[in-house]
Amino acid sequence: MKAKYIISGMTAVAFLLTGCGLNYEPVSDYSDVTEGSIDETQDEIIYANRANAESALTALYEDFKGNQNELQLDWLLIGDVHSDNAYAGTTGSEVVDPATNELNGTTLCVNRDWEYYMLQAAKCTKFIVGVESVGDGSLSKDEVNTMRAQAEILRAFIWFRMVRMWGNIPIVTTVPVDITSENIQESYESYFPKQNTEAEAYEYILKDLNDALLYAPEGGADKTVFSKDVARALLAKVYAEKPVRDYSKTIEYVDQLTARGYALMPNYADLFGIDGATKDGFSATPLYTNCKESILEVHYPVGSGNWASWMYGRTLEDWDFYFTWAKWITPSRSLLAAFDSEGDIQRKNQTVVYYSCNWSNYYPMENYAFMYKVRSGYSNVFFLRYDDLLLLKAEAMLYGESLDLNGAAAIIDQIRSRAGVAPLSAQEKGSVDALRKAYVQERRLELACEGERWFDLVRLDLVEEAMAEAQRTDPGRLPLAEPYTQNSYLLPIPQNVLDTNPNVVQNPGY
């Protein structure tokens, strides 16, 4: 008979990947029904039957949909507030630290993001391993492959976010065994893993996505599914990143999406518009769901709701709901000036809205700017869109080994035309430097307040230049605690992870 367990079940996974102590509470919805069962010898956790496996996969989707803090709010804090696109709308270190470049190992958003992403990756790994050996043998091999592939896509999505945020991260692809008094020494490395390098992390991401391309469901009418098209889109984005950069692959996968029928919606407002008036008493539902431009989105139908909407401004189905305090993300004067410099009225009006309010942190309270892209509790939230990917194809033409200025300019003009903005000038089209500058500007305006700006600046080595310009020209920005340098490109590792796992090393500069 085995000795008493020290750590077991989901608690073990949580302890391993969040850096928490032995008293870490496992997630409240864990049970043998949702996560599987333990066999009689207690050697292995498996899914007892089809219902258990299907329930576990559903739980992964529900976690993805339900977590608005880390997946939405914090993504915008790093992607837009930490860049020149937005101000820290309110006070508190989790909001102000990204704006002032004072991120550290105790910043709340950094800590909760690491914990969330590591735990979600662990849940994916647990599913990927467990679905291969469902106890009653009720799943066919094709069904196993299809289910596993969806979890691989989600795990790749999570790892991709993490490696862009922290660089070297622990990549764990096995479920750690329960610790007993007999195996505690041998299990040490499993519970305190070393960080993989960025390059190694990207190779694991590519492995998951390439497997998913073989077995995931085909992309179709339901854009909430982790489909082959989601894998193609992630592959296009991954291959644009420096550690594994292969812009020819980016073009290849974007072209596959184009061939699959993805295209721009006729109007930019189609993406974010809602059906109804602009005050209480209507459902405030999206104009379009599962549109041809969307690759991966999350839906919040009436009765569920995306609570993050009232963290950005007014939630239009309930005009005054939680509208008594400053919001997290406030569009910057720098961003507004960028729209105005291009005569970009349509995208500006879909990104920024003005209300009167009770605070004046950055603008006069009678005409205060708010982020407008998630304007209702029922608004869809996009995680992957074709416009993002199409612009990445232009980037590949501008920064790859084979320059194609005409092709890149044509894509940029296509994006601008949809927004009602004039085409690029002949001078911009005829100069590599000018066209690259126009490209970076175009991504900023097209994807404003969606969390992409910071990572664009990092990918293209433009952080120091862009943020120095923002400090010079944007009078609304808070004073910097630290100047932006190469050490700013990655976030700090949470201090509690460093304290509990001696194999994890802090990023330079923190």
XYZ file of C-alpha atoms in Angstrom:
510
model
C 0.000 0.000 0.000
C 1.286 3.453 -0.898
C 2.393 5.963 1.668
C 0.284 9.014 2.372
C 0.028 11.488 -0.489
C 1.702 14.856 -0.002
C 0.232 16.462 -3.127
C -2.288 14.926 -5.475
C -4.792 15.605 -8.212
C -5.398 19.092 -9.549
C -3.707 20.570 -6.485
C -0.452 19.106 -7.748
C -0.818 20.763 -11.113
C -1.731 24.089 -9.539
C 1.191 23.920 -7.147
C 3.590 23.009 -9.923
C 2.689 25.737 -12.348
C 1.712 28.753 -10.261
C 4.534 28.707 -7.771
C 2.079 28.633 -4.880
C 2.762 26.891 -1.608
C 1.363 23.600 -0.393
C -1.781 25.261 0.881
C -2.858 26.316 -2.624
C -6.567 25.737 -3.078
C -7.457 23.819 -6.243
C -10.053 25.251 -8.591
C -13.508 24.959 -7.134
C -15.027 23.090 -10.072
C -12.561 20.190 -9.955
C -14.090 16.780 -9.409
C -13.650 13.240 -10.648
C -16.595 13.908 -12.962
C -15.113 16.978 -14.626
C -11.466 15.958 -14.577
C -11.555 12.171 -14.563
C -10.992 9.481 -11.985
C -8.092 7.730 -10.302
C -7.623 4.042 -10.954
C -7.524 1.547 -8.101
C -3.758 1.613 -7.770
C -3.806 5.422 -7.746
C -0.978 5.430 -10.275
C -2.688 7.354 -13.041
C -5.491 9.860 -13.575
C -7.667 8.923 -16.556
C -11.074 9.869 -17.960
C -13.399 7.071 -17.042
C -15.681 7.413 -20.057
C -16.785 9.529 -22.996
C -18.918 11.811 -20.830
C -15.945 12.633 -18.594
C -13.728 13.495 -21.565
C -16.384 15.590 -23.284
C -17.093 17.402 -20.012
C -13.402 18.181 -19.575
C -13.134 19.593 -23.116
C -16.245 21.691 -22.543
C -14.667 23.004 -19.342
C -11.607 24.194 -21.312
C -13.875 26.163 -23.639
C -15.839 27.592 -20.717
C -12.640 28.681 -18.966
C -11.570 30.447 -22.153
C -14.899 32.211 -22.480
C -15.363 32.999 -18.821
C -12.057 34.572 -17.914
C -12.295 38.217 -18.847
C -9.693 39.450 -16.359
C -6.537 37.892 -17.767
C -7.635 37.188 -21.341
C -9.182 40.604 -21.988
C -8.522 43.335 -19.413
C -4.913 42.506 -18.599
C -4.135 41.907 -22.273
C -5.172 45.493 -22.976
C -3.217 46.758 -19.954
C -0.024 45.309 -21.409
C -0.842 45.799 -25.082
C -2.227 49.332 -24.973
C -1.652 50.994 -21.582
C 1.974 49.804 -21.506
C 2.335 51.283 -25.008
C 1.425 54.706 -26.404
C -2.204 53.814 -27.172
C -3.797 54.366 -23.768
C -3.472 55.801 -20.290
C -3.979 54.007 -16.993
C -7.598 55.008 -16.585
C -7.707 54.649 -12.829
C -5.306 54.202 -9.913
C -3.784 51.051 -8.465
C -0.539 49.294 -9.300
C -2.130 46.757 -11.646
C -3.169 49.659 -13.913
C -0.588 52.362 -13.226
C 2.540 50.171 -13.266
C 2.154 49.259 -16.959
C 1.593 52.938 -17.846
C 4.654 54.210 -15.981
C 6.917 51.276 -16.869
C 7.145 50.327 -13.210
C 6.232 46.675 -13.625
C 7.812 44.411 -11.043
C 7.454 40.968 -9.546
C 4.655 42.081 -7.219
C 2.458 43.916 -9.756
C -0.958 42.321 -9.418
C -1.756 41.884 -13.114
C 1.632 40.235 -13.733
C 1.085 37.761 -10.902
C -2.457 36.799 -11.763
C -1.659 36.477 -15.474
C 1.235 34.076 -14.862
C -0.924 32.024 -12.507
C -3.875 31.921 -14.874
C -1.927 31.046 -18.009
C 0.169 28.380 -16.316
C -2.880 26.772 -14.776
C -4.792 26.814 -18.054
C -1.822 25.297 -19.874
C -1.716 22.611 -17.203
C -5.397 21.859 -17.685
C -4.810 21.530 -21.433
C -1.866 19.203 -20.823
C -3.937 17.118 -18.445
C -6.627 16.787 -21.095
C -4.168 16.044 -23.904
C -2.600 13.261 -21.870
C -5.835 11.930 -20.386
C -7.947 11.764 -23.537
C -5.508 9.242 -25.012
C -6.610 6.636 -22.459
C -10.307 6.982 -21.747
C -11.139 4.152 -19.399
C -14.065 2.497 -21.169
C -12.539 2.736 -24.651
C -15.644 4.488 -25.967
C -13.789 7.059 -28.077
C -12.546 6.161 -31.535
C -9.012 7.140 -32.523
C -10.393 9.874 -34.803
C -12.448 11.277 -31.935
C -9.440 11.225 -29.627
C -7.333 13.034 -32.226
C -9.978 15.698 -32.828
C -10.506 16.357 -29.132
C -6.788 16.414 -28.395
C -6.146 18.836 -31.263
C -8.561 21.415 -29.836
C -6.740 21.366 -26.502
C -3.417 21.653 -28.342
C -4.610 24.810 -30.082
C -5.691 26.345 -26.791
C -2.399 25.353 -25.152
C -0.465 26.862 -28.073
C -2.512 30.061 -27.767
C -1.687 30.260 -24.055
C 2.017 29.498 -24.522
C 2.186 32.042 -27.347
C 0.845 34.744 -25.086
C 3.197 33.718 -22.309
C 6.365 33.610 -24.397
C 5.584 37.044 -25.810
C 5.047 38.371 -22.296
C 7.846 36.643 -20.357
C 10.277 35.096 -22.852
C 11.753 32.031 -21.152
C 8.898 30.044 -19.599
C 8.505 26.522 -18.210
C 6.989 24.220 -20.822
C 5.413 21.196 -19.161
C 3.934 18.499 -21.394
C 3.362 15.754 -18.820
C 1.078 15.496 -15.814
C 3.244 15.171 -12.707
C 2.779 12.046 -10.636
C 1.426 12.304 -7.132
C 4.229 12.833 -4.635
C 4.683 10.113 -2.058
C 7.306 9.603 0.605
C 9.009 7.122 -1.732
C 9.367 9.343 -4.803
C 9.706 12.852 -3.422
C 13.353 13.226 -4.448
C 12.822 11.989 -7.984
C 9.720 14.165 -8.394
C 11.466 17.396 -7.454
C 12.254 18.467 -11.014
C 8.669 17.810 -12.115
C 7.332 20.190 -9.495
C 10.027 22.840 -9.868
C 10.697 22.908 -13.631
C 13.364 25.014 -15.270
C 12.450 27.609 -17.856
C 12.676 26.704 -21.496
C 14.271 29.256 -23.781
C 12.073 31.373 -26.036
C 13.214 29.359 -29.045
C 12.353 26.081 -27.303
C 8.950 27.410 -26.263
C 8.179 28.384 -29.851
C 9.152 24.934 -31.069
C 6.636 23.384 -28.663
C 4.001 25.856 -29.859
C 4.693 24.906 -33.466
C 4.511 21.227 -32.595
C 1.056 21.640 -31.055
C -0.226 23.709 -33.965
C 1.115 21.389 -36.636
C -0.508 18.409 -34.933
C -3.742 20.372 -34.671
C -3.640 21.095 -38.415
C -3.966 17.375 -39.003
C -6.797 16.621 -36.628
C -8.694 19.712 -35.428
C -12.226 20.384 -36.704
C -12.391 22.307 -39.958
C -13.079 26.008 -39.553
C -16.680 26.755 -40.360
C -19.670 28.815 -39.378
C -18.947 28.619 -35.644
C -15.971 30.869 -34.927
C -15.845 29.885 -31.244
C -14.231 26.515 -32.062
C -10.482 25.844 -31.858
C -10.394 24.832 -35.498
C -7.771 24.213 -38.170
C -8.280 27.811 -39.277
C -7.402 29.009 -35.774
C -4.248 26.891 -35.996
C -3.415 28.444 -39.391
C -3.896 31.954 -38.006
C -1.710 31.242 -34.973
C 0.972 29.725 -37.189
C 0.992 32.889 -39.309
C 1.451 35.008 -36.193
C 4.054 32.724 -34.608
C 6.236 32.708 -37.728
C 6.388 36.518 -37.611
C 8.128 36.408 -34.209
C 11.908 36.768 -34.029
C 12.948 33.452 -32.427
C 11.369 31.382 -35.230
C 10.859 34.092 -37.857
C 9.994 32.775 -41.278
C 7.927 35.365 -43.087
C 7.398 33.032 -46.028
C 5.417 30.797 -43.672
C 3.397 33.781 -42.485
C 2.409 34.495 -46.091
C 1.674 30.818 -46.719
C -0.785 30.498 -43.840
C -2.479 33.839 -44.509
C -2.962 32.772 -48.129
C -4.540 29.533 -46.886
C -7.019 31.555 -44.842
C -7.809 33.707 -47.857
C -8.413 30.589 -49.927
C -10.726 29.348 -47.180
C -12.983 32.360 -47.751
C -11.901 34.765 -45.023
C -12.217 38.402 -46.070
C -12.767 41.890 -44.712
C -16.280 42.883 -43.778
C -17.581 45.746 -45.936
C -17.550 48.255 -43.076
C -15.242 48.483 -40.071
C -18.310 49.208 -37.928
C -19.626 45.724 -38.787
C -17.096 44.286 -36.350
C -18.070 46.247 -33.248
C -21.517 47.700 -33.944
C -24.527 46.702 -31.894
C -28.189 46.365 -32.771
C -30.252 48.946 -30.936
C -30.320 52.486 -29.657
C -27.629 53.957 -27.439
C -29.338 53.745 -24.073
C -31.271 51.388 -21.803
C -34.118 49.194 -22.884
C -32.616 47.178 -25.730
C -30.563 44.016 -25.973
C -27.374 45.670 -27.296
C -26.508 42.544 -29.268
C -23.830 42.464 -31.990
C -24.731 43.408 -35.546
C -22.830 40.348 -36.785
C -21.701 37.119 -35.174
C -19.384 34.600 -36.851
C -18.708 37.023 -39.689
C -16.355 36.241 -42.572
C -13.567 38.336 -41.040
C -13.607 36.545 -37.689
C -11.368 33.536 -37.072
C -11.736 33.086 -33.301
C -14.254 34.903 -31.137
C -16.184 34.480 -27.906
C -19.915 35.116 -27.641
C -21.854 36.504 -24.710
C -25.529 36.009 -25.554
C -28.261 37.717 -23.594
C -28.377 36.026 -20.212
C -24.629 35.454 -19.917
C -22.810 38.744 -20.435
C -19.233 39.967 -20.634
C -18.718 41.861 -17.379
C -15.518 43.431 -18.742
C -17.626 45.840 -20.806
C -18.226 48.100 -17.805
C -14.483 48.202 -17.112
C -13.993 50.172 -20.356
C -16.847 52.674 -20.264
C -20.629 52.512 -20.345
C -22.212 49.126 -20.871
C -24.962 50.187 -23.226
C -27.630 47.728 -22.159
C -27.528 49.362 -18.708
C -26.461 52.970 -19.187
C -25.510 53.868 -15.592
C -24.289 50.471 -14.404
C -20.960 50.904 -12.547
C -20.383 54.285 -14.136
C -19.322 56.051 -10.959
C -15.547 55.455 -11.117
C -12.714 55.899 -13.615
C -12.246 53.003 -16.005
C -9.110 50.926 -16.564
C -8.210 51.924 -20.095
C -8.410 55.480 -21.428
C -7.449 56.136 -25.087
C -4.436 58.440 -25.260
C -4.056 61.779 -27.009
C -1.293 60.130 -28.990
C -3.757 57.587 -30.382
C -6.390 60.241 -31.086
C -3.789 62.325 -32.931
C -2.804 59.273 -35.000
C -6.410 58.825 -36.136
C -6.738 62.521 -36.904
C -3.492 62.654 -38.877
C -4.913 60.113 -41.326
C -8.408 61.593 -41.461
C -9.518 58.263 -40.009
C -13.008 59.059 -38.794
C -14.608 55.607 -39.091
C -12.063 53.663 -37.063
C -11.745 56.456 -34.519
C -15.507 56.423 -33.953
C -15.497 52.648 -33.482
C -12.561 52.799 -31.066
C -13.277 55.893 -28.974
C -16.488 57.380 -27.594
C -17.027 60.496 -25.487
C -19.295 60.698 -22.433
C -19.687 63.069 -19.547
C -18.569 61.559 -16.248
C -17.613 62.435 -12.676
C -13.834 62.398 -13.084
C -11.236 64.311 -15.072
C -8.042 62.284 -14.784
C -7.046 62.863 -18.421
C -9.848 64.768 -20.166
C -12.496 67.302 -19.100
C -15.274 65.435 -17.331
C -17.937 66.852 -19.656
C -16.228 65.301 -22.714
C -14.216 62.309 -21.575
C -12.735 59.676 -23.917
C -13.517 55.979 -23.402
C -12.535 52.790 -25.195
C -15.535 51.725 -27.301
C -14.782 48.366 -28.902
C -16.512 46.300 -26.190
C -19.537 48.487 -25.615
C -22.077 45.966 -24.392
C -22.136 42.986 -22.085
C -23.270 41.041 -25.148
C -20.533 42.262 -27.511
C -18.469 39.557 -29.170
C -14.792 39.550 -28.223
C -12.362 38.764 -31.039
C -9.151 36.876 -30.424
C -8.137 36.380 -34.066
C -9.314 38.360 -37.094
C -8.428 38.306 -40.757
C -7.475 42.012 -40.867
C -4.694 41.342 -38.343
C -3.445 38.427 -40.431
C -3.701 40.300 -43.716
C -1.567 43.105 -42.298
C 0.968 40.530 -41.078
C 1.252 39.379 -44.687
C 2.142 42.976 -45.592
C 4.733 42.933 -42.815
C 6.247 39.791 -44.296
C 6.544 41.575 -47.636
C 8.226 44.568 -45.989
C 10.582 42.849 -43.553
C 11.152 39.425 -45.086
C 14.018 38.289 -47.273
C 12.089 39.025 -50.485
C 10.778 42.595 -50.471
C 7.485 43.228 -52.243
C 6.669 46.906 -51.800
C 3.810 46.852 -54.301
C 2.176 43.868 -52.628
C 2.526 45.370 -49.148
C 1.171 48.736 -50.297
C -1.817 47.048 -51.945
C -2.730 45.319 -48.675
C -2.358 48.512 -46.653
C -4.512 50.385 -49.148
C -7.126 47.622 -48.988
C -7.318 48.044 -45.215
C -7.419 51.846 -45.546
C -10.110 51.743 -48.212
C -12.398 49.685 -45.994
C -11.943 52.369 -43.292
C -12.652 55.225 -45.697
C -9.069 56.510 -45.563
C -7.205 57.825 -48.621
C -4.648 55.519 -50.306
C -0.976 55.803 -49.497
C 0.924 58.449 -51.397
C 3.348 57.623 -54.200
C 6.165 58.804 -51.931
C 5.157 56.353 -49.209
C 4.829 53.495 -51.691
C 8.240 54.159 -53.228
C 10.354 54.070 -50.066
C 11.022 51.043 -47.868
C 11.393 53.173 -44.746
C 8.303 55.270 -45.481
C 6.208 52.207 -46.283
C 7.329 50.447 -43.107
C 6.363 53.532 -41.114
C 2.958 53.587 -42.814
C 2.520 49.884 -42.080
C 3.204 50.301 -38.347
C 0.757 53.214 -38.272
C -1.874 51.159 -40.083
C -1.676 48.315 -37.582
C -1.942 50.823 -34.771
C -5.176 52.288 -36.124
C -6.763 49.047 -37.320
C -6.125 47.143 -34.071
C -6.227 50.008 -31.561
C -7.279 49.025 -28.034
C -7.176 45.314 -28.840
C -3.891 44.522 -27.076
C -1.621 44.271 -30.128
C 0.265 47.580 -30.117
C 2.909 46.722 -27.495
C 3.735 43.399 -29.107
C 4.018 45.028 -32.542
C 6.543 47.498 -31.133
C 8.507 44.688 -29.476
C 8.480 42.482 -32.575
C 9.776 45.298 -34.768
C 12.229 46.746 -32.193
C 10.369 50.047 -32.016
C 9.618 50.293 -28.287
C 12.238 52.881 -27.353
C 11.492 55.106 -30.358
C 7.702 55.018 -30.004
C 7.634 55.489 -26.248
C 10.174 58.319 -26.295
C 7.994 60.049 -28.886
C 4.916 59.549 -26.695
C 6.689 61.078 -23.691
C 7.700 64.101 -25.784
C 4.405 64.782 -27.527
C 1.603 63.403 -25.333
C 0.944 65.729 -22.364
C -1.489 63.260 -20.796
C 1.005 60.524 -20.053
C 2.081 59.867 -16.478
C 5.791 60.364 -15.734
C 7.878 57.251 -16.306
C 9.339 55.435 -13.327
C 11.918 53.827 -15.615
C 12.915 54.607 -19.211
C 11.985 52.069 -21.857
C 14.971 49.914 -22.865
C 15.569 46.440 -24.262
C 14.933 45.174 -20.731
C 11.374 46.513 -20.985
C 10.493 44.118 -23.799
C 9.654 41.291 -21.388
C 7.551 41.365 -18.223
C 8.969 40.515 -14.800
C 8.544 36.994 -13.461
C 6.234 37.103 -10.409
C 8.139 37.237 -7.156
C 6.153 34.402 -5.575
C 7.258 32.120 -8.440
C 10.902 33.040 -7.833
C 10.452 32.458 -4.100
C 9.014 28.968 -4.518
C 10.889 27.682 -7.574
C 14.680 28.148 -7.467
C 14.908 26.917 -11.064
C 13.136 30.028 -12.415
C 15.319 33.064 -13.138
C 14.116 36.678 -13.218
C 14.214 38.540 -16.506
C 16.982 41.153 -16.915
C 16.270 44.606 -15.546
C 13.913 43.585 -12.728
